[in-house]
Structures are given as C-alpha cells and as structure tokens.
Short mmCIF file of N, CA and C in Angstrom, two decimals:
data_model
loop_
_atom_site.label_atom_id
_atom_site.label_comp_id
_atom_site.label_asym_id
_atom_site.label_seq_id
_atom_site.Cartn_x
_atom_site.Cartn_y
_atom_site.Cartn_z
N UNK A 1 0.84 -1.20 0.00
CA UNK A 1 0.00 0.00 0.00
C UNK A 1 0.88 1.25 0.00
N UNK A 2 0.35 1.92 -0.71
CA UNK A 2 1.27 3.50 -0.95
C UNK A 2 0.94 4.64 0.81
N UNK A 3 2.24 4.53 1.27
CA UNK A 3 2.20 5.09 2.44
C UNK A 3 2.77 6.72 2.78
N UNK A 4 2.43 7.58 2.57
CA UNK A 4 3.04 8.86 2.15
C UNK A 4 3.71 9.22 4.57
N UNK A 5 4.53 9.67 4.29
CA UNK A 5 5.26 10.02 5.85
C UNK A 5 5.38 11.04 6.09
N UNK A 6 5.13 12.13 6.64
CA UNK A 6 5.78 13.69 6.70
C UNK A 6 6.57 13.97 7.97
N UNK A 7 7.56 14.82 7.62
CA UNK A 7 8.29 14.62 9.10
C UNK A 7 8.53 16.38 8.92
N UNK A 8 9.18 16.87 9.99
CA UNK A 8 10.08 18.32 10.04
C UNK A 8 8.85 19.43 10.59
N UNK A 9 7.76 18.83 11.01
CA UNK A 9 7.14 20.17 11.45
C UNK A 9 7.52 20.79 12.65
N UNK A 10 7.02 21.77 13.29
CA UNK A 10 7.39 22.40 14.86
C UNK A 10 6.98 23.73 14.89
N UNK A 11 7.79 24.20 16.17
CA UNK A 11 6.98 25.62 16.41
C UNK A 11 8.55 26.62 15.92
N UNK A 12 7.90 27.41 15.23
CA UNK A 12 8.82 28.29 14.92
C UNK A 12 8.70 30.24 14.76
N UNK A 13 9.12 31.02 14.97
CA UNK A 13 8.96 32.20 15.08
C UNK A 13 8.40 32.86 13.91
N UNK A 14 7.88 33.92 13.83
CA UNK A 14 7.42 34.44 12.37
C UNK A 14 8.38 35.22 12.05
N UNK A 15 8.18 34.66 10.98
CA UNK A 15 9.31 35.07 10.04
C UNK A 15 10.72 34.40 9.47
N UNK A 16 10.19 33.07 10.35
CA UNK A 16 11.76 31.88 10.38
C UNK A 16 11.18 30.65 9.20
N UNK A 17 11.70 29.87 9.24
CA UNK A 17 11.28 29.18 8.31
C UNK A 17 11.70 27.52 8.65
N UNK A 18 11.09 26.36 7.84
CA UNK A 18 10.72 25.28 8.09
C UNK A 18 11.34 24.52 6.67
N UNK A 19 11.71 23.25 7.03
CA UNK A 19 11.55 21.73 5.90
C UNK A 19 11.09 21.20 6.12
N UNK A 20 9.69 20.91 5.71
CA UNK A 20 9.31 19.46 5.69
C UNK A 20 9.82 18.27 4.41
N UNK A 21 9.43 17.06 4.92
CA UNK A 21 9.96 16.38 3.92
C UNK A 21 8.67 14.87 5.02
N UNK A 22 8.36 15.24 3.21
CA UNK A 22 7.18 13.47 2.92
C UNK A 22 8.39 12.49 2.33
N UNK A 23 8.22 11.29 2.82
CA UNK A 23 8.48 10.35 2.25
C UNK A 23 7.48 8.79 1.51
N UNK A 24 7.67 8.59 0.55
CA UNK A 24 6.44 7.69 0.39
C UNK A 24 7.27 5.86 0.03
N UNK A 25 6.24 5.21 0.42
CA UNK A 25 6.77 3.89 0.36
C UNK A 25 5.93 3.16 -0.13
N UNK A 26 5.81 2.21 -1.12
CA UNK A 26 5.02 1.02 -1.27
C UNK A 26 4.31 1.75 -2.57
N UNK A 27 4.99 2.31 -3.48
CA UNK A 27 4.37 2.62 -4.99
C UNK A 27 4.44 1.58 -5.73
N UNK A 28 3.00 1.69 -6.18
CA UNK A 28 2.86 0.44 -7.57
C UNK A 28 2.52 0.96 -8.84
N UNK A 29 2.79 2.64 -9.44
CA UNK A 29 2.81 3.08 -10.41
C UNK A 29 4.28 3.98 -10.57
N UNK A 30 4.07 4.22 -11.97
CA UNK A 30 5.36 5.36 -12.35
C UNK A 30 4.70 6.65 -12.24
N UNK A 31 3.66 7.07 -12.74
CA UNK A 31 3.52 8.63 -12.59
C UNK A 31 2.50 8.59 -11.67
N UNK A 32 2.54 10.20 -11.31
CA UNK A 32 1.43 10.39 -10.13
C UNK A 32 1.88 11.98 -9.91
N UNK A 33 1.17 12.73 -8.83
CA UNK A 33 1.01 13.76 -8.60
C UNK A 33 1.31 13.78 -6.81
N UNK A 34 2.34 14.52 -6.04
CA UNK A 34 2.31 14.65 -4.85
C UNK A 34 2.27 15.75 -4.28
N UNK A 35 1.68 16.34 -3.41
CA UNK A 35 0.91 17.38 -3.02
C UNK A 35 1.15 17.68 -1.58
N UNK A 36 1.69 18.82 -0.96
CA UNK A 36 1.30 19.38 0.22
C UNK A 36 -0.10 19.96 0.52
N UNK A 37 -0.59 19.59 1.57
CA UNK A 37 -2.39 20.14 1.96
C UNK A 37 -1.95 20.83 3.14
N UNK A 38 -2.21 21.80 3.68
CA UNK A 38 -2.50 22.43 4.85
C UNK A 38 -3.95 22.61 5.74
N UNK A 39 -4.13 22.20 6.66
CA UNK A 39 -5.60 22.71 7.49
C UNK A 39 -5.55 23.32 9.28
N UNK A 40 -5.87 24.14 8.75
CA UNK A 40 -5.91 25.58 9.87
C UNK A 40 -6.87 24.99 11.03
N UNK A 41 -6.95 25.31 12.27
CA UNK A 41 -8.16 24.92 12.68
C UNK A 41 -9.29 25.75 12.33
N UNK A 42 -10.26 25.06 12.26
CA UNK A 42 -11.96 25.72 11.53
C UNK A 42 -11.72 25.74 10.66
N UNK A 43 -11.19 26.01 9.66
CA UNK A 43 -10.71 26.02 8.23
C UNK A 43 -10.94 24.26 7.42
N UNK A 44 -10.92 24.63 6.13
CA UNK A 44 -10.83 23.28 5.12
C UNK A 44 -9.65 23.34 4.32
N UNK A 45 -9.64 22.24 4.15
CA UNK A 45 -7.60 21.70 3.71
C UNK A 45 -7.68 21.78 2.78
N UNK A 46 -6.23 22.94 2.64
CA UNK A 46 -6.56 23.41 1.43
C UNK A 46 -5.01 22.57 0.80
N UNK A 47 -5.05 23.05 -0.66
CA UNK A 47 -3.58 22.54 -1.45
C UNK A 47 -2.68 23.88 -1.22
N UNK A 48 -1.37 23.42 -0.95
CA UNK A 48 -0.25 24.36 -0.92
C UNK A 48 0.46 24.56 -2.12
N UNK A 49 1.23 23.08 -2.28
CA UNK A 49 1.96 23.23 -3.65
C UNK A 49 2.02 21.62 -4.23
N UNK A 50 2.31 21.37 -5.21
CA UNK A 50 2.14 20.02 -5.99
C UNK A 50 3.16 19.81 -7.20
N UNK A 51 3.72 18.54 -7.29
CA UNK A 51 4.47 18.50 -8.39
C UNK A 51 4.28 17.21 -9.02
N UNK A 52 4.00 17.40 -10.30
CA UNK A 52 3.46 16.21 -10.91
C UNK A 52 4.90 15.54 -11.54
N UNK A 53 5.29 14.25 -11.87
CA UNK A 53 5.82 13.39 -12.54
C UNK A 53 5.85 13.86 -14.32
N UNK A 54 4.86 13.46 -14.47
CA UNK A 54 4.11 13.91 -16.03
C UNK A 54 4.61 15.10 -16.66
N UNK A 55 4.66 16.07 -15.75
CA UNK A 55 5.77 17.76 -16.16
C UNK A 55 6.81 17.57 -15.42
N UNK A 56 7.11 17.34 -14.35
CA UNK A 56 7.80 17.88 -13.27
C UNK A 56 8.25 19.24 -13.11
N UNK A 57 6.74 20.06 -13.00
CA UNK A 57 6.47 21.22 -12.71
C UNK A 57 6.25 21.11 -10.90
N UNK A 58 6.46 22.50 -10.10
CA UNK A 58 5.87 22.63 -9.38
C UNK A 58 5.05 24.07 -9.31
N UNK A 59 3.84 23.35 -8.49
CA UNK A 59 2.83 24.38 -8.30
C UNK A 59 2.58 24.82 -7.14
N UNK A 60 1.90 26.02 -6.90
CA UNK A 60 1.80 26.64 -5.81
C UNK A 60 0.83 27.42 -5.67
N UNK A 61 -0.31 27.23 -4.78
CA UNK A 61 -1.20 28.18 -4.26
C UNK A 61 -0.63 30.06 -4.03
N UNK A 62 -1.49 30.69 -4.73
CA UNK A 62 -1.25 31.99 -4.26
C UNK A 62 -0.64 32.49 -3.11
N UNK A 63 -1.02 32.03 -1.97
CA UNK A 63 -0.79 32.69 -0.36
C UNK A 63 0.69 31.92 -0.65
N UNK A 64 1.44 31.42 -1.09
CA UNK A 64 2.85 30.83 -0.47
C UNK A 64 3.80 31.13 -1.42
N UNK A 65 3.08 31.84 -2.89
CA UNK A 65 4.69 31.84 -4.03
C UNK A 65 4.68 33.02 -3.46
N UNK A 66 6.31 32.35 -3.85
CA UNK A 66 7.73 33.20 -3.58
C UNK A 66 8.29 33.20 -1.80
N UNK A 67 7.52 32.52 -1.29
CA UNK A 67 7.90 31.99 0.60
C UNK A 67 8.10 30.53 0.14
N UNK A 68 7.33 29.47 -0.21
CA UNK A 68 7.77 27.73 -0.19
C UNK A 68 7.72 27.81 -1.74
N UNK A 69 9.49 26.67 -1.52
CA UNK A 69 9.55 25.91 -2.70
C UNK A 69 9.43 24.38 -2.28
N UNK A 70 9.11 23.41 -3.82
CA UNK A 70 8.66 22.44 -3.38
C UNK A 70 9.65 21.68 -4.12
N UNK A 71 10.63 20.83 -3.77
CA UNK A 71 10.82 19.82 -4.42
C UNK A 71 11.36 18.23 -4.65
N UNK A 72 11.65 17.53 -5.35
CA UNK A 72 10.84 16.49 -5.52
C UNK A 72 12.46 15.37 -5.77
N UNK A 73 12.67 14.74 -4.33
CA UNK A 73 14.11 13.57 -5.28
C UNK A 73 13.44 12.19 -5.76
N UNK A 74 13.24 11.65 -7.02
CA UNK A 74 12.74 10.63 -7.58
C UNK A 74 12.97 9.55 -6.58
N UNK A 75 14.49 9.05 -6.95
CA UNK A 75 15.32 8.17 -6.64
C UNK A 75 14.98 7.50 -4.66
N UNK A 76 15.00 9.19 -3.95
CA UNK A 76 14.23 8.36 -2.67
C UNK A 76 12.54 8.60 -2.29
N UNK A 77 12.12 8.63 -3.19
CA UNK A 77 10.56 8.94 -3.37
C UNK A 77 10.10 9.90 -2.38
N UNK A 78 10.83 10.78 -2.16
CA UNK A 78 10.75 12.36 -1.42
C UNK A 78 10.43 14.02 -1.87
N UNK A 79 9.60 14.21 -1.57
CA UNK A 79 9.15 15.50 -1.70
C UNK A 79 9.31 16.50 -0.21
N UNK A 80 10.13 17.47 -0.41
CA UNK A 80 10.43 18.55 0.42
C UNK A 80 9.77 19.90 0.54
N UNK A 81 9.55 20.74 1.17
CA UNK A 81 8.54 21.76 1.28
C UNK A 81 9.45 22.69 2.30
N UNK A 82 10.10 23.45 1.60
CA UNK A 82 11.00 24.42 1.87
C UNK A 82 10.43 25.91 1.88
N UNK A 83 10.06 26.65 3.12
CA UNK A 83 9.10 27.38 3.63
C UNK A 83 9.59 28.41 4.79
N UNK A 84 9.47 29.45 4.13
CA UNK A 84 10.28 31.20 4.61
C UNK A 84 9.73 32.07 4.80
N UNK A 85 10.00 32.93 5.28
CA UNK A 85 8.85 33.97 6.07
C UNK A 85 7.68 33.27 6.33
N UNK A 86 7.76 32.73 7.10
CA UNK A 86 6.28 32.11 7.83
C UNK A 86 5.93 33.17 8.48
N UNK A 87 4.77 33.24 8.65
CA UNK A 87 3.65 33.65 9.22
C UNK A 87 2.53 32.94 9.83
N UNK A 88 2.12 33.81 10.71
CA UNK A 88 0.79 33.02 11.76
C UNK A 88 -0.28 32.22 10.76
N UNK A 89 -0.64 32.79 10.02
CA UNK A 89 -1.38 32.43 8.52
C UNK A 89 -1.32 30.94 8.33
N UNK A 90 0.13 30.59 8.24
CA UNK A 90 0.78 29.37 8.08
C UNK A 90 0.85 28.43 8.97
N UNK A 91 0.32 28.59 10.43
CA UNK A 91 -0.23 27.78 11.30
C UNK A 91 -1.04 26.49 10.66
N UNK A 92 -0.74 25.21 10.54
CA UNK A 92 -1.33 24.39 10.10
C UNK A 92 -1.08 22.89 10.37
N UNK A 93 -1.62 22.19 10.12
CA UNK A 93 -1.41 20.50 10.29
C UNK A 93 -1.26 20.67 8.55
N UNK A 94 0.18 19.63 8.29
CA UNK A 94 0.84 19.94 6.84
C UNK A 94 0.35 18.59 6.56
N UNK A 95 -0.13 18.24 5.66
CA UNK A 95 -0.21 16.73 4.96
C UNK A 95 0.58 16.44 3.49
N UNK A 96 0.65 15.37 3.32
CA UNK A 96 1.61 14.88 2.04
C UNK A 96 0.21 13.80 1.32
N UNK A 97 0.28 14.09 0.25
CA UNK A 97 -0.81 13.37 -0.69
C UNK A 97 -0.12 13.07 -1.87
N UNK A 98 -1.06 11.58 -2.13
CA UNK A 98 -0.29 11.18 -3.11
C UNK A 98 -1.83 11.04 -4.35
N UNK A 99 -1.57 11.32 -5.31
CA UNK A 99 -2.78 10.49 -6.64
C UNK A 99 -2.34 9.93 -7.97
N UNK A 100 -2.15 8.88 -8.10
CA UNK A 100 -1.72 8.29 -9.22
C UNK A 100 -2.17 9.25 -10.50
N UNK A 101 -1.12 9.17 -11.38
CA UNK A 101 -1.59 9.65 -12.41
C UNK A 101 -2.73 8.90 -13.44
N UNK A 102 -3.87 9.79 -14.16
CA UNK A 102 -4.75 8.88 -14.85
C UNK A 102 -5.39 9.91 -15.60
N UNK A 103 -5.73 9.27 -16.97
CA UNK A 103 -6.34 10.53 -18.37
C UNK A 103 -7.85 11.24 -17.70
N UNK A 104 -7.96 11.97 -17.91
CA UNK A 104 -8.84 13.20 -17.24
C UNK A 104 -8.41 14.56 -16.51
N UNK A 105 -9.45 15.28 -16.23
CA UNK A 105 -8.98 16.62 -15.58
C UNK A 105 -8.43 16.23 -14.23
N UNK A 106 -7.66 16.82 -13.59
CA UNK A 106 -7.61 16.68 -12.43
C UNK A 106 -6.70 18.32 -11.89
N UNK A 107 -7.69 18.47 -10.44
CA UNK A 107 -7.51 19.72 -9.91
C UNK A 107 -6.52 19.43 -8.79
N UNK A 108 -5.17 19.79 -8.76
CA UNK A 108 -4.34 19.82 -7.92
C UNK A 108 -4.97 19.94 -6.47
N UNK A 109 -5.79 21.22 -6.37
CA UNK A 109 -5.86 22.22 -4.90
C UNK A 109 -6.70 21.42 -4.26
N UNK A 110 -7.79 19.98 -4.84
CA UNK A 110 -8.76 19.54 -4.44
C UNK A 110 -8.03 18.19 -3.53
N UNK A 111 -8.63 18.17 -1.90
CA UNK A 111 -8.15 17.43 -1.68
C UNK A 111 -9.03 16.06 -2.14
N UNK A 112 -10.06 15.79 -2.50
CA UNK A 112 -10.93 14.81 -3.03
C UNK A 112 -10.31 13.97 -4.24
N UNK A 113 -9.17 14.43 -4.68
CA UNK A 113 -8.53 13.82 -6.19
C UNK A 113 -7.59 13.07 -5.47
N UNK A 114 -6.66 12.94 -4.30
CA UNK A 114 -6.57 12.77 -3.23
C UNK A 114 -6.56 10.87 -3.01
N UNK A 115 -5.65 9.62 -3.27
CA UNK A 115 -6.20 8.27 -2.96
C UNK A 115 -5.22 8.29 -1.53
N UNK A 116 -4.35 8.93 -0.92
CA UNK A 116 -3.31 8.46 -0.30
C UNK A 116 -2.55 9.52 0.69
N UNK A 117 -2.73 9.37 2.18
CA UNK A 117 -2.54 10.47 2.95
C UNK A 117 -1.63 9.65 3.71
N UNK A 118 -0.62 11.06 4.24
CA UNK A 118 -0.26 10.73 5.52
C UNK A 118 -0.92 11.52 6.81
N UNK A 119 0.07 11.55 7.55
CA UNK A 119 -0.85 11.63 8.94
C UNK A 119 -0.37 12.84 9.40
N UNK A 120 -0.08 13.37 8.76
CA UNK A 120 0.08 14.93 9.05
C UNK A 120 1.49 15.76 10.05
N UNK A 121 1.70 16.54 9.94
CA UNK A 121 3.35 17.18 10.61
C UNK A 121 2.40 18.52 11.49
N UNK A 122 2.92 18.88 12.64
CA UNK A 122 1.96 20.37 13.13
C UNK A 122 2.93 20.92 12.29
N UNK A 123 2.64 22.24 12.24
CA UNK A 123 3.62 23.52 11.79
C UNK A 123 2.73 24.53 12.91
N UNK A 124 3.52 25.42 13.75
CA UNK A 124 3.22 26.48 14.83
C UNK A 124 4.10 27.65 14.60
N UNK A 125 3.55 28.44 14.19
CA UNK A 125 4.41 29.93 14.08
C UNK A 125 3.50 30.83 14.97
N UNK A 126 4.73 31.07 15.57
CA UNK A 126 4.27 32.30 16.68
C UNK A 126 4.72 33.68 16.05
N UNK A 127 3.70 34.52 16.67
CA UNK A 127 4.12 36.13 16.16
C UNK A 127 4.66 36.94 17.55
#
C-alpha cells in the first residue's frame, strides 16, 4: 500500500522558516502527482503546492509563491517543502498526498482527487 510520511514540522517564530519532507513507500505506479495540503483549525484543507511526474512542474497556491519551494528527489521517493517567512497564517497541520496519475482533468488544490494520505506534521508559528 502506498504510504506517504511527513516529518520536520514544529513551532517556529514568524518570520523563520521550516523543511518538511514526505516520504512515500510502497508505490505500484510510475507517474502520479504529490501534493502538500494544509488545514488551519476551523478552516478546510486546502492545497499548498504540488508536483506532478508527467511535467515535473511545481505548483503553488497563491498565499505561499515566492515563501515555499517544493521539491521532488525521484530516486528516494521524497518531496520537500522548503518554507520562509512564515507567518501566523501558516499555522497548520501539513499533509503529504499522493494520486496516481490517470487521463482526465484533475484539480491539484482539491483534496478529493486525493487516494493516499499521511498523517500529518503540526507547523506552529508564533508572532
């Protein structure tokens, strides 16, 4: 079973900055799409940034370009989330998602496209 891991969250000052890093284990395809989600409390989980196989583009929600880059080592099936000037904003439980790649539309930001979670990293920025 495809097991996505996130590690590197914590409490950190505003304005300091963070790595996370997903690791995934137990893939039974070549392409796919892996995704940072964030959820605030009261809030709905939203997409941060995503990098597909298929381009190996990365993408990024409005609120974070030009603060997190995202990227991606094949070889140890790791995706990193490299994240600067944090802000209180950025308070979140970070998730790592995985969705096989497959012909149709598919909306990055949606977590519903979504087959494969991990269990989430806190991230705490204090102001």
């Amino acid at each position: 079973e495809v097991q996505p891991v996130e590690s590197g969250g914590g409490l950190v000052q505003a304005g300091g900055s963070l790595r996370l890093s997903c690791v995934v284990s137990g893939f039974t395809f070549d392409d796919y799409a892996i995704t940072w989600f964030r959820q605030a409390p009261g809030k709905e989980r939203e997409g941060v940034s995503c990098i597909m196989t298929t381009d190996g583009m990365a993408y990024y929600t409005d609120s974070v370009k030009g603060r997190f880059t995202m990227t991606r080592d094949n070889a140890k099936h790791q995706a990193d989330l490299q994240m600067l000037s944090l802000t209180s904003e950025d308070t979140a439980i970070y998730y790592c998602a995985v969705r096989e790649a497959r012909p149709g539309p598919f909306n990055w930001l949606k977590s519903y496209e979504y087959e494969y979670w991990g269990q989430g990293t806190q991230v705490t920025v204090s102001s």
